[in-house]
Tab-separated table of C-alpha atoms in Angstrom:
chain	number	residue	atom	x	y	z
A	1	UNK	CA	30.345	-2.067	22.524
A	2	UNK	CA	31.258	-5.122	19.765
A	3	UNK	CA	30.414	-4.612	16.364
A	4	UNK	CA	27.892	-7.849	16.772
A	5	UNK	CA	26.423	-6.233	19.518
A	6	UNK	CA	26.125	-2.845	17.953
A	7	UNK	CA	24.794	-4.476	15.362
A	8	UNK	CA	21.894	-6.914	17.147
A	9	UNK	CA	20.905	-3.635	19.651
A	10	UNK	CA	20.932	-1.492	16.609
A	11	UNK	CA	18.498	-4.209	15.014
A	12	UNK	CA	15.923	-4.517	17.857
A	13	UNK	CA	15.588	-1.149	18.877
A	14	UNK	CA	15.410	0.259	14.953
A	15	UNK	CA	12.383	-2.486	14.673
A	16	UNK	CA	11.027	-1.319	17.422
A	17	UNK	CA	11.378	2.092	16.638
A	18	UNK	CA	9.980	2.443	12.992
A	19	UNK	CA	7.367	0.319	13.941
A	20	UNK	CA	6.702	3.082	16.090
A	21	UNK	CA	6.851	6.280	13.724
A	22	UNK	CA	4.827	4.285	11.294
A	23	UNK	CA	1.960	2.821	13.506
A	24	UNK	CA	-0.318	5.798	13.577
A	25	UNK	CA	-0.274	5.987	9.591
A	26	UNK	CA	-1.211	2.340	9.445
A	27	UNK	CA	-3.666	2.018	6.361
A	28	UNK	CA	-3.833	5.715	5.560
A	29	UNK	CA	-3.323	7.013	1.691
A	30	UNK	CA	-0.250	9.220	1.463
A	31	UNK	CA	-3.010	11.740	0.472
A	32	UNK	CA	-4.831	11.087	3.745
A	33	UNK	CA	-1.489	11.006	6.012
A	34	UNK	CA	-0.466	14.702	4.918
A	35	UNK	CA	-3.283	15.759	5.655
A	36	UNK	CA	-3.423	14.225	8.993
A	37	UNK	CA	0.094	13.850	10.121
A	38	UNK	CA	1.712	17.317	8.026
A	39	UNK	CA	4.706	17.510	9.850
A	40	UNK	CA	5.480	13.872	9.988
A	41	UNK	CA	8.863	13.739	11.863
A	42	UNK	CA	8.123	11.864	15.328
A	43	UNK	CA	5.551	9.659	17.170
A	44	UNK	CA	2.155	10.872	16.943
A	45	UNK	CA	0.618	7.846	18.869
A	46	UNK	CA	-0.222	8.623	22.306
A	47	UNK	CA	0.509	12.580	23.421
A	48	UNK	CA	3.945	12.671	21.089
A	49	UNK	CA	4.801	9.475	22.472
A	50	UNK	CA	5.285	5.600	20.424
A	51	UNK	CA	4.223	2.594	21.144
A	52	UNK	CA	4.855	-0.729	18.986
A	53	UNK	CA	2.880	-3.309	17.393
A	54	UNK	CA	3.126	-7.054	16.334
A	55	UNK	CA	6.069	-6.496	14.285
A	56	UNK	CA	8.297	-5.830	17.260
A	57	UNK	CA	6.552	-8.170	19.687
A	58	UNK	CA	7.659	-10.776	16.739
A	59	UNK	CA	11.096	-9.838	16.600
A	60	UNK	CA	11.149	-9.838	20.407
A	61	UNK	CA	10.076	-13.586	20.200
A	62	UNK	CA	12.337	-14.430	17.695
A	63	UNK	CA	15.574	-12.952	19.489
A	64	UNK	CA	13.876	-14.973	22.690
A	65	UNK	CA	13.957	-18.039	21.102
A	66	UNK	CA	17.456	-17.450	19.443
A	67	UNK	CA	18.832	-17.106	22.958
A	68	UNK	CA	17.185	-20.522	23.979
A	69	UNK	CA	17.915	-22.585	21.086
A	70	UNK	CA	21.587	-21.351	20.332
A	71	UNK	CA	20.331	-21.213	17.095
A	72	UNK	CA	19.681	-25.105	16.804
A	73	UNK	CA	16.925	-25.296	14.355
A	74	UNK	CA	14.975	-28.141	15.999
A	75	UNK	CA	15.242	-26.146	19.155
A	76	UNK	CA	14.203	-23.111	17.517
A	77	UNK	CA	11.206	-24.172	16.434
A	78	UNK	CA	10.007	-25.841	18.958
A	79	UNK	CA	10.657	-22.849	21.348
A	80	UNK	CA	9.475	-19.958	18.910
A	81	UNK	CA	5.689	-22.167	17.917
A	82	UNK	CA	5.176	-21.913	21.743
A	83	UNK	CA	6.044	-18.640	22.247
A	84	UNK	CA	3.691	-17.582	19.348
A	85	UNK	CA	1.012	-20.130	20.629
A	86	UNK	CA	1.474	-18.084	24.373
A	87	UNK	CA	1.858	-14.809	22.640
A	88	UNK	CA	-2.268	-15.200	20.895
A	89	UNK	CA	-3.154	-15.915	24.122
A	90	UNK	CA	-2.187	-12.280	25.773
A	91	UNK	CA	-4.915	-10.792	22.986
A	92	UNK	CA	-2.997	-8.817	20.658
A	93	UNK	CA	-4.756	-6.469	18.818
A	94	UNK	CA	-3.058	-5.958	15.650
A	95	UNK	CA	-2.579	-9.541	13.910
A	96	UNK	CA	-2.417	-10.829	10.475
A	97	UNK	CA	-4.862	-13.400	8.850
A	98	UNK	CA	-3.233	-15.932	7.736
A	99	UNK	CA	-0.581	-15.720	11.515
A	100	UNK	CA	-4.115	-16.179	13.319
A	101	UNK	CA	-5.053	-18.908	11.402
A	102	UNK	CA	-1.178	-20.566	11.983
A	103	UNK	CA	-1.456	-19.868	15.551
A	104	UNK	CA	-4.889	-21.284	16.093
A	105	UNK	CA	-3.283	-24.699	13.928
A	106	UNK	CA	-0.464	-24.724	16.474
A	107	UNK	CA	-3.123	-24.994	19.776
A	108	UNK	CA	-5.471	-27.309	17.404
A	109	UNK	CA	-1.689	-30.032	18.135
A	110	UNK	CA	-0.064	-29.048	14.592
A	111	UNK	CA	3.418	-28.942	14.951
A	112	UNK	CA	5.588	-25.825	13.943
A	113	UNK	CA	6.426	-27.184	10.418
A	114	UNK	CA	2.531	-27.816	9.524
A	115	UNK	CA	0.976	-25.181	10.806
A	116	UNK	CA	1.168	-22.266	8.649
A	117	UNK	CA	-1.311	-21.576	5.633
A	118	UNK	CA	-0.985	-20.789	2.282
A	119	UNK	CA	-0.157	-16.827	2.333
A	120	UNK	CA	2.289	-14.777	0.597
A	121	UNK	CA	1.915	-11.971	3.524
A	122	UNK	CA	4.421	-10.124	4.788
A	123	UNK	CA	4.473	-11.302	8.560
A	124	UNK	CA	7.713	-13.679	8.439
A	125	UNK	CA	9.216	-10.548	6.448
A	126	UNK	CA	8.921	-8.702	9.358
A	127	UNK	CA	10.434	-10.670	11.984
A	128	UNK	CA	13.622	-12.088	10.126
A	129	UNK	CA	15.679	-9.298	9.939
A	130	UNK	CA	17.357	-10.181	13.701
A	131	UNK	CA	18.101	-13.959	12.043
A	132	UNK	CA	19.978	-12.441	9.473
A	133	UNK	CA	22.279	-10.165	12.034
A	134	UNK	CA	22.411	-13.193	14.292
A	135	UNK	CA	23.744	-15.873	11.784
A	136	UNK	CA	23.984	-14.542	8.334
A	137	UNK	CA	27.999	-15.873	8.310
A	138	UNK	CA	26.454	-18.902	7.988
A	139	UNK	CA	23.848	-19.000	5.169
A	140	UNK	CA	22.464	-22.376	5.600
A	141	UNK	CA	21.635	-21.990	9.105
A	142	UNK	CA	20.220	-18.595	8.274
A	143	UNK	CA	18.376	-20.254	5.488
A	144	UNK	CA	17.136	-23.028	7.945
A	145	UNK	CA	16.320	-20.612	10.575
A	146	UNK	CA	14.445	-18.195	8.165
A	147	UNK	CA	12.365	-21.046	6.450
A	148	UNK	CA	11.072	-22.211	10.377
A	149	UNK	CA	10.053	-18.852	11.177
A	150	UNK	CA	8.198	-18.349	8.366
A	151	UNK	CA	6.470	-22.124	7.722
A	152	UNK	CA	4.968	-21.479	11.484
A	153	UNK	CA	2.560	-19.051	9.596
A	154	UNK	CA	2.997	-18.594	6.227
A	155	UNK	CA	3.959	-21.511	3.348
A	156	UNK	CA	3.834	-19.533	0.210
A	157	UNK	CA	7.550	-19.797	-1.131
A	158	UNK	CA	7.459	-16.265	-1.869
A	159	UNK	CA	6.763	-15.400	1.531
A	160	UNK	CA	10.204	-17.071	2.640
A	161	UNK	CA	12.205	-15.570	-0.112
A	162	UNK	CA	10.806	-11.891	1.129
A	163	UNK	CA	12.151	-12.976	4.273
A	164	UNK	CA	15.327	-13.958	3.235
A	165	UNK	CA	15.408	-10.908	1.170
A	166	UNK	CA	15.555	-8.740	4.789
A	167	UNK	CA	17.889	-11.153	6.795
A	168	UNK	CA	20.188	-11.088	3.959
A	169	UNK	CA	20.042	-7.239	3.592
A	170	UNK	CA	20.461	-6.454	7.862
A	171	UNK	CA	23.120	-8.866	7.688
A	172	UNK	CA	24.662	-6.785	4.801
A	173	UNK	CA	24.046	-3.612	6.569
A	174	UNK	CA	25.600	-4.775	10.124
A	175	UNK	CA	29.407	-6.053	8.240
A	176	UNK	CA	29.298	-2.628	6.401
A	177	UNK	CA	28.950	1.333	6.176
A	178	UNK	CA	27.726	0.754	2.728
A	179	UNK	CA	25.939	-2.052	1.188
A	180	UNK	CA	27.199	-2.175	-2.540
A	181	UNK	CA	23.743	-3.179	-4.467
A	182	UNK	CA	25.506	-5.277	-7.052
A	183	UNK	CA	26.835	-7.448	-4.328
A	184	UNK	CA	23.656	-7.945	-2.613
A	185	UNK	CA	22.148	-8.529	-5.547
A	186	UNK	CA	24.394	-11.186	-6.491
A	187	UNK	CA	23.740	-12.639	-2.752
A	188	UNK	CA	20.399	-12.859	-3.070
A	189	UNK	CA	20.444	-14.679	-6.559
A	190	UNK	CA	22.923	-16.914	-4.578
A	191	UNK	CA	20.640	-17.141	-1.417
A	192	UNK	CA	17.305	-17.685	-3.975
A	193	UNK	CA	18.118	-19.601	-6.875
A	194	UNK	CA	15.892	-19.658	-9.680
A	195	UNK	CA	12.905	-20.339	-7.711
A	196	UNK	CA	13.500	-16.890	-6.161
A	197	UNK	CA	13.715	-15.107	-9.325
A	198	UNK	CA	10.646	-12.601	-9.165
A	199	UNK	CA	11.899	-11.608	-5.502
A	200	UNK	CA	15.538	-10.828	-7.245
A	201	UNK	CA	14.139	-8.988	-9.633
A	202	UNK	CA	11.738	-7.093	-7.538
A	203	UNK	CA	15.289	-5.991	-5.456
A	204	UNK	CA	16.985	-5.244	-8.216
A	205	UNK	CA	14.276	-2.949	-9.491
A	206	UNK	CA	14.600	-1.316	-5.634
A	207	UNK	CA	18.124	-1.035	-6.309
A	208	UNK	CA	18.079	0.346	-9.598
A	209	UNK	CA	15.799	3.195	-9.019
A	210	UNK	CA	16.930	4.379	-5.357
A	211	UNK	CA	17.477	7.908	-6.701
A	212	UNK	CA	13.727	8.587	-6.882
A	213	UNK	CA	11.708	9.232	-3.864
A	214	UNK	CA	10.866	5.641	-2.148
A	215	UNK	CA	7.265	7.306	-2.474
A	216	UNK	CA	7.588	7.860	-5.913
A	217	UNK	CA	9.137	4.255	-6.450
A	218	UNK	CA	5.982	2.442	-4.737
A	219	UNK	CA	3.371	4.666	-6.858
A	220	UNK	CA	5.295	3.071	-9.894
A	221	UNK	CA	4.665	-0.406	-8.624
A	222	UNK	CA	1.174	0.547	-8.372
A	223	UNK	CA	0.838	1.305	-4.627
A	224	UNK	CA	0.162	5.429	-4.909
A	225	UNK	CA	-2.639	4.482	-2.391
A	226	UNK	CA	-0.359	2.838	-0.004
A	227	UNK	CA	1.879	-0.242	0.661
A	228	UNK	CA	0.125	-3.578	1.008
A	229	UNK	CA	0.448	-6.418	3.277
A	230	UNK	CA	1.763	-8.798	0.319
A	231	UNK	CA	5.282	-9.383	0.510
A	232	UNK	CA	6.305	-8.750	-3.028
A	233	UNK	CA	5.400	-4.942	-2.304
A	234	UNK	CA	6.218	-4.207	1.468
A	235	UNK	CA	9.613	-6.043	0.921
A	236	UNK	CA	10.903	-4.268	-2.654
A	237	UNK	CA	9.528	-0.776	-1.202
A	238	UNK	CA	11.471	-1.812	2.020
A	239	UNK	CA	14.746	-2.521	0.675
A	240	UNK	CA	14.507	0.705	-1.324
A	241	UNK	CA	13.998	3.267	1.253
A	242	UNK	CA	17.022	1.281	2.945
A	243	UNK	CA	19.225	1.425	0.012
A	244	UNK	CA	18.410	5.408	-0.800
A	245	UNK	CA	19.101	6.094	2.682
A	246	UNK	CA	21.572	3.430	4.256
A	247	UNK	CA	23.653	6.151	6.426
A	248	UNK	CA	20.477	8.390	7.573
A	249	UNK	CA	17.786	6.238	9.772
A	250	UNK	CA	15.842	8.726	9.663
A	251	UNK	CA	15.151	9.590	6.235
A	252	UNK	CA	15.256	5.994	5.573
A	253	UNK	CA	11.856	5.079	8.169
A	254	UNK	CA	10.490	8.106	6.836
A	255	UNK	CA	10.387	7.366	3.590
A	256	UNK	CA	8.812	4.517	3.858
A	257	UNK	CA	6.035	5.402	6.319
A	258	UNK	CA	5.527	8.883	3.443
A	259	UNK	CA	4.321	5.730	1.405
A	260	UNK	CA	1.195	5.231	3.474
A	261	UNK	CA	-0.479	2.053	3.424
A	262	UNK	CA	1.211	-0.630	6.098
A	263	UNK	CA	3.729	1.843	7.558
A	264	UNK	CA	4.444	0.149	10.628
A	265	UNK	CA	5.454	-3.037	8.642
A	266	UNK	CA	7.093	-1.544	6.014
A	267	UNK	CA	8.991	0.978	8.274
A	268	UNK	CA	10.081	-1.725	10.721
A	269	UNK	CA	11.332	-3.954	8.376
A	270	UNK	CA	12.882	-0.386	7.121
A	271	UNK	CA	14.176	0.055	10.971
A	272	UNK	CA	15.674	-3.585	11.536
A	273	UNK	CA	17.904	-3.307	8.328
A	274	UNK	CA	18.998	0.657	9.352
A	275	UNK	CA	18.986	0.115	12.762
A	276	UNK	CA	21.868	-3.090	12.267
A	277	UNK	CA	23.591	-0.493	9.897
A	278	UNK	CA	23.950	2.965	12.556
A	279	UNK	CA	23.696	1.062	15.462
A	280	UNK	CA	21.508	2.814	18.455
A	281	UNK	CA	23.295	5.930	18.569
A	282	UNK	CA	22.343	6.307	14.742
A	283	UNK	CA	18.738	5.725	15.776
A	284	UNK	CA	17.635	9.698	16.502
A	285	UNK	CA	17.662	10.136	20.407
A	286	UNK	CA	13.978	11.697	20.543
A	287	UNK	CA	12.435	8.536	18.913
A	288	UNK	CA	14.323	5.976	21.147
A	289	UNK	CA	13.829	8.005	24.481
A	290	UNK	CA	10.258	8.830	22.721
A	291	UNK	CA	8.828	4.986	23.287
A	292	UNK	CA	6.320	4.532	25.600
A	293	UNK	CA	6.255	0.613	25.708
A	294	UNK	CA	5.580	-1.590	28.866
A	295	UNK	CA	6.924	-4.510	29.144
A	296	UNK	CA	8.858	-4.207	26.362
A	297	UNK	CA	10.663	-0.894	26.931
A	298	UNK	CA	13.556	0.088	25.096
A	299	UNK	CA	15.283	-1.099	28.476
A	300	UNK	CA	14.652	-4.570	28.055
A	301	UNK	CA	14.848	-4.243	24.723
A	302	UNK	CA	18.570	-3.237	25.165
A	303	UNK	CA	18.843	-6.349	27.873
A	304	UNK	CA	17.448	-9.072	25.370
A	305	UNK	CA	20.390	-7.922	22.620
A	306	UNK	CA	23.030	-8.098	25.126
A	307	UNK	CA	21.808	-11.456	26.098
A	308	UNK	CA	21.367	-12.599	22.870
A	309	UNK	CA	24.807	-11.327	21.693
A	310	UNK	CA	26.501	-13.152	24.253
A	311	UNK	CA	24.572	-16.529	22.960
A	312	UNK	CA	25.618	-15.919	19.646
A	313	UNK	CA	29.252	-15.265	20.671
A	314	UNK	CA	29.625	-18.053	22.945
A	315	UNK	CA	27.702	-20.491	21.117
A	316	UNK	CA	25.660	-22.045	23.951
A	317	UNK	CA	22.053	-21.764	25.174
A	318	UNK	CA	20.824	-19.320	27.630
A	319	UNK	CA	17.964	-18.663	29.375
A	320	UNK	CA	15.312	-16.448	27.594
A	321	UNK	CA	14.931	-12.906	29.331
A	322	UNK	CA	12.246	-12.855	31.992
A	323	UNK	CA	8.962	-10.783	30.498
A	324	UNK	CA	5.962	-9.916	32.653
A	325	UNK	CA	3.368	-11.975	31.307
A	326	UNK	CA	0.298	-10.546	33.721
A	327	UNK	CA	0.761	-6.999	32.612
A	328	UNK	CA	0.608	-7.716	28.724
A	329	UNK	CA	-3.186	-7.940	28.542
A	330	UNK	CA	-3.337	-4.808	30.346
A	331	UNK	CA	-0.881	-3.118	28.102
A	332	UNK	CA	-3.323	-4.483	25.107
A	333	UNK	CA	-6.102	-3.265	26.702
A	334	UNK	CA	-4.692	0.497	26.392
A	335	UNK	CA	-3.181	0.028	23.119
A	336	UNK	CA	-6.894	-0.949	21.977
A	337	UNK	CA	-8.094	2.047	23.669
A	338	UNK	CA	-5.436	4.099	21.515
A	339	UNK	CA	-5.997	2.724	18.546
A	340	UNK	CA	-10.097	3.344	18.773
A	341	UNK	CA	-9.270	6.426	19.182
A	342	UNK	CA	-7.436	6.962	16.279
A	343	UNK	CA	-9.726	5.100	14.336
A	344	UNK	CA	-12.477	8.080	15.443
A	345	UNK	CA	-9.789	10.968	14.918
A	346	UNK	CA	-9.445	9.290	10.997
A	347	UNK	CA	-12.715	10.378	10.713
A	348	UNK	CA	-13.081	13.767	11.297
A	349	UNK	CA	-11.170	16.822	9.572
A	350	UNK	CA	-9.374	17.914	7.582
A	351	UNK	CA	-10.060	16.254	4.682
């Protein structure tokens, strides 16, 4: 298999796959998980089995929309702010604020470059690590590309720069064993300019203490009762459990999800990055075989990368990989099911 290719499957499935592992910790205190989850080394969703949430079914969407457009901005757009508008429409159960409110602009007739609200969430974060696999060699168009994906949803500047902060870092991890810090450093202060200087900072912080535990390093920023949803903390605590684990997927989506707070963001932007790094076969076999996801399996998963790596090879538009639209609501309907449940476990023992 190409490098690329390695690379993009690498990318989807690690997404896919820490969003996972981290799913059933969602919102819990790393207090609360240990005491719940102890021997946190697998998916604890449904009967030891995973399933995924919005942050893959983004990413999915994204690499759909890649494989349409070529990566033509214009085309892009157009193609992912219907997808998303479709995508509200199957009922998804876990979505952000400030995406519902975008979403519900783009069926109200905004277009796809006024229809996001002023948020500084972490939702375009979470979906732009595939952009940066896909066409980091050429910065502009990632930069284009990134800035579309997130402006469907979110328009807070700092929302984009966490963004670009991911892309930037899977498309370090795919060209590389090891990322050397100083040079993504200097990348991003390339990528963010000035205005960007908080989110360079914030890396460089990451960077800078990646000895500690990434648990250790988000208590220090203030999170010791678990990651938020703001971008300025799910992306810094992110890019440090990538950078203190770049080789070892692993220990890298579990040391974010040991965090607590939004663990299946955090540890899927955490799996994106990894996952272009070690490629599938550095993605541990139990947790890929371990998804039970219908109708995105780790099958079609697999399918859309190849697909998608032979648009970005070849340079021309393809059509997007066929996805059973009827049985989505009826997956949703069992995920909600799942997730009651869990909400009813939280509350019983042990304390």
């Amino acid at each position: 298999m190409p490098a690329q290719e390695v690379a993009i499957v690498g990318c989807l499935l690690g997404t896919a796959v820490g969003d996972a592992i981290g799913l059933p910790c969602e919102h819990l205190s790393p207090q609360r998980q240990r005491k719940l989850f102890p021997g946190l080394d697998g998916h604890h969703f449904l009967f030891g089995r995973g399933m995924t949430s919005d942050d893959t079914e983004h990413t999915a969407m994204v690499a759909q929309s890649l494989i349409a457009s070529a990566g033509e901005p214009e085309v892009f757009a157009s193609d992912l702010a219907w997808r998303m508008r479709f995508w509200l429409l199957g009922l998804p159960i876990v979505i952000g604020l400030a995406t519902l409110r975008g979403l519900l602009k783009l069926w109200m007739g905004y277009g796809p470059e006024s229809s996001g609200v002023f948020s500084a969430g972490n939702g375009p974060a979470m979906r732009s690590a595939l952009i940066g696999v896909c066409y980091g060699g050429d910065m502009e168009r990632m930069r284009r590309l990134v800035r579309i994906s997130t402006r469907l949803t979110h328009t807070d500047p700092k929302a984009e720069y966490g963004a670009l902060a991911v892309a930037l870092a899977a498309r370090s991890a795919s060209m590389t064993q090891t990322v050397s810090a100083q040079q993504y450093l200097q990348a991003l202060q390339d990528l963010l300019g000035e205005e960007g200087c908080e989110m360079v900072e914030l890396a460089r912080r990451a960077t800078a203490e990646h000895k500690k535990s990434t648990e250790q390093f988000a208590a220090d920023m203030g999170l010791n009762r678990g990651v938020s949803g703001y971008v300025y903390h799910t992306v810094p605590v992110a890019l440090h459990a990538w950078f203190a684990h770049q080789s070892d997927f692993r220990e890298a989506v579990l040391a974010a999800v040991r965090c607590g707070g939004d663990t299946d963001t955090v540890a899927a932007i955490v799996g994106g990055i990894a996952g272009a790094g070690v490629g599938p076969e550095g993605i541990p076999a139990e947790w890929r075989h371990g998804l039970w996801e219908w109708p995105r399996s780790a099958e079609w998963l697999t399918a859309l990368a190849d697909r998608l790596d032979q648009v970005v090879t070849e340079g021309q538009r393809r059509p997007a990989l066929p996805l059973s639209v009827w049985g989505l609501p009826l997956r949703n309907l069992l995920f909600l099911l799942v997730i009651m449940a869990h909400a009813v476990r939280r509350t019983l023992p042990p304390y």
